[in-house]
Coordinates of C-alpha atoms in Angstrom, one line a residue:
M1 CA 145.0 58.1 69.5
T2 CA 141.9 57.7 67.4
E3 CA 139.5 60.5 67.0
W4 CA 136.8 58.8 69.0
K5 CA 139.2 58.2 71.9
R6 CA 140.2 61.9 71.8
H7 CA 136.5 63.0 71.9
Q8 CA 135.9 60.7 74.8
Q9 CA 138.9 62.1 76.7
L10 CA 137.9 65.7 76.0
L11 CA 134.3 65.2 77.0
S12 CA 135.1 63.4 80.3
F13 CA 134.7 65.9 83.1
D14 CA 136.6 65.9 86.3
V15 CA 134.0 66.7 89.0
T16 CA 135.5 66.9 92.5
W17 CA 134.0 68.6 95.5
K18 CA 131.5 70.9 93.7
R19 CA 134.1 72.0 91.2
L20 CA 133.9 71.3 87.4
D21 CA 137.1 71.4 85.5
I22 CA 136.5 72.1 81.9
T23 CA 139.4 72.6 79.5
M24 CA 139.5 74.9 76.6
D25 CA 139.6 71.9 74.2
Q26 CA 136.3 70.7 75.6
I27 CA 134.7 74.1 75.1
N28 CA 136.0 74.3 71.6
L29 CA 134.7 70.8 70.8
I30 CA 131.2 71.9 71.9
L31 CA 131.3 75.4 70.2
E32 CA 133.0 74.4 66.9
P33 CA 129.9 72.9 65.1
G34 CA 127.9 76.1 65.8
Q35 CA 130.6 78.4 64.7
K36 CA 131.0 76.4 61.4
F37 CA 127.3 76.5 60.8
A38 CA 127.2 80.3 61.4
K39 CA 130.2 80.9 59.1
D40 CA 128.6 78.8 56.3
S41 CA 125.2 80.5 56.7
L42 CA 126.8 84.0 56.6
R43 CA 128.7 83.0 53.4
L44 CA 125.4 81.8 51.8
V45 CA 123.5 85.0 52.7
K46 CA 126.3 87.1 51.2
R47 CA 126.2 85.2 47.9
C48 CA 122.4 85.4 47.6
T49 CA 120.8 88.2 45.5
K50 CA 117.3 89.5 45.4
P51 CA 115.5 88.7 42.1
D52 CA 114.8 91.6 39.8
R53 CA 111.2 92.4 38.7
K54 CA 111.3 90.3 35.6
E55 CA 112.7 87.2 37.4
F56 CA 110.2 87.6 40.2
K57 CA 107.3 87.9 37.8
K58 CA 108.4 84.7 36.0
I59 CA 108.6 82.8 39.3
A60 CA 105.2 84.1 40.4
V61 CA 103.6 83.1 37.1
A62 CA 105.1 79.6 37.3
T63 CA 104.0 79.1 40.9
A64 CA 100.4 80.3 40.0
I65 CA 100.2 77.9 37.0
G66 CA 101.4 75.1 39.3
F67 CA 98.8 75.9 41.9
C68 CA 96.1 76.0 39.2
I69 CA 97.2 72.6 37.7
M70 CA 97.2 71.0 41.1
G71 CA 93.8 72.4 41.9
F72 CA 92.3 71.1 38.7
I73 CA 93.8 67.7 39.3
G74 CA 92.3 67.6 42.8
F75 CA 89.0 68.8 41.5
F76 CA 88.7 66.2 38.8
V77 CA 89.9 63.4 41.1
K78 CA 87.2 64.4 43.6
L79 CA 84.6 64.7 40.7
I80 CA 85.4 61.2 39.5
H81 CA 85.4 59.7 43.0
I82 CA 82.0 61.0 44.1
P83 CA 80.0 58.8 41.7
I84 CA 82.3 55.8 42.4
N85 CA 81.8 56.3 46.1
N86 CA 78.0 56.5 45.7
I87 CA 78.0 53.3 43.7
I88 CA 80.1 51.5 46.3
V89 CA 78.2 52.8 49.3
G90 CA 74.8 52.6 47.6
S91 CA 73.3 55.7 49.1

């Protein structure tokens, strides 16, 4: 039996006279992805470490430099486009 046929068979519910028969395989099929995600997430959190003061300072300085560079680029693009826009619009 192919995997797709197995999933179809497990997910087909037998509903008779206000009764819903759900097998343990069907419950496991629904819960398995969430359990795997939780297990993988817990493993990731356990392996992560907080940066020490030196590493944090290096990351903060690099981020600040990046913000400044992006700000200056935006400022100069705006500065260049103001006269160009005035020439095109002719105000």
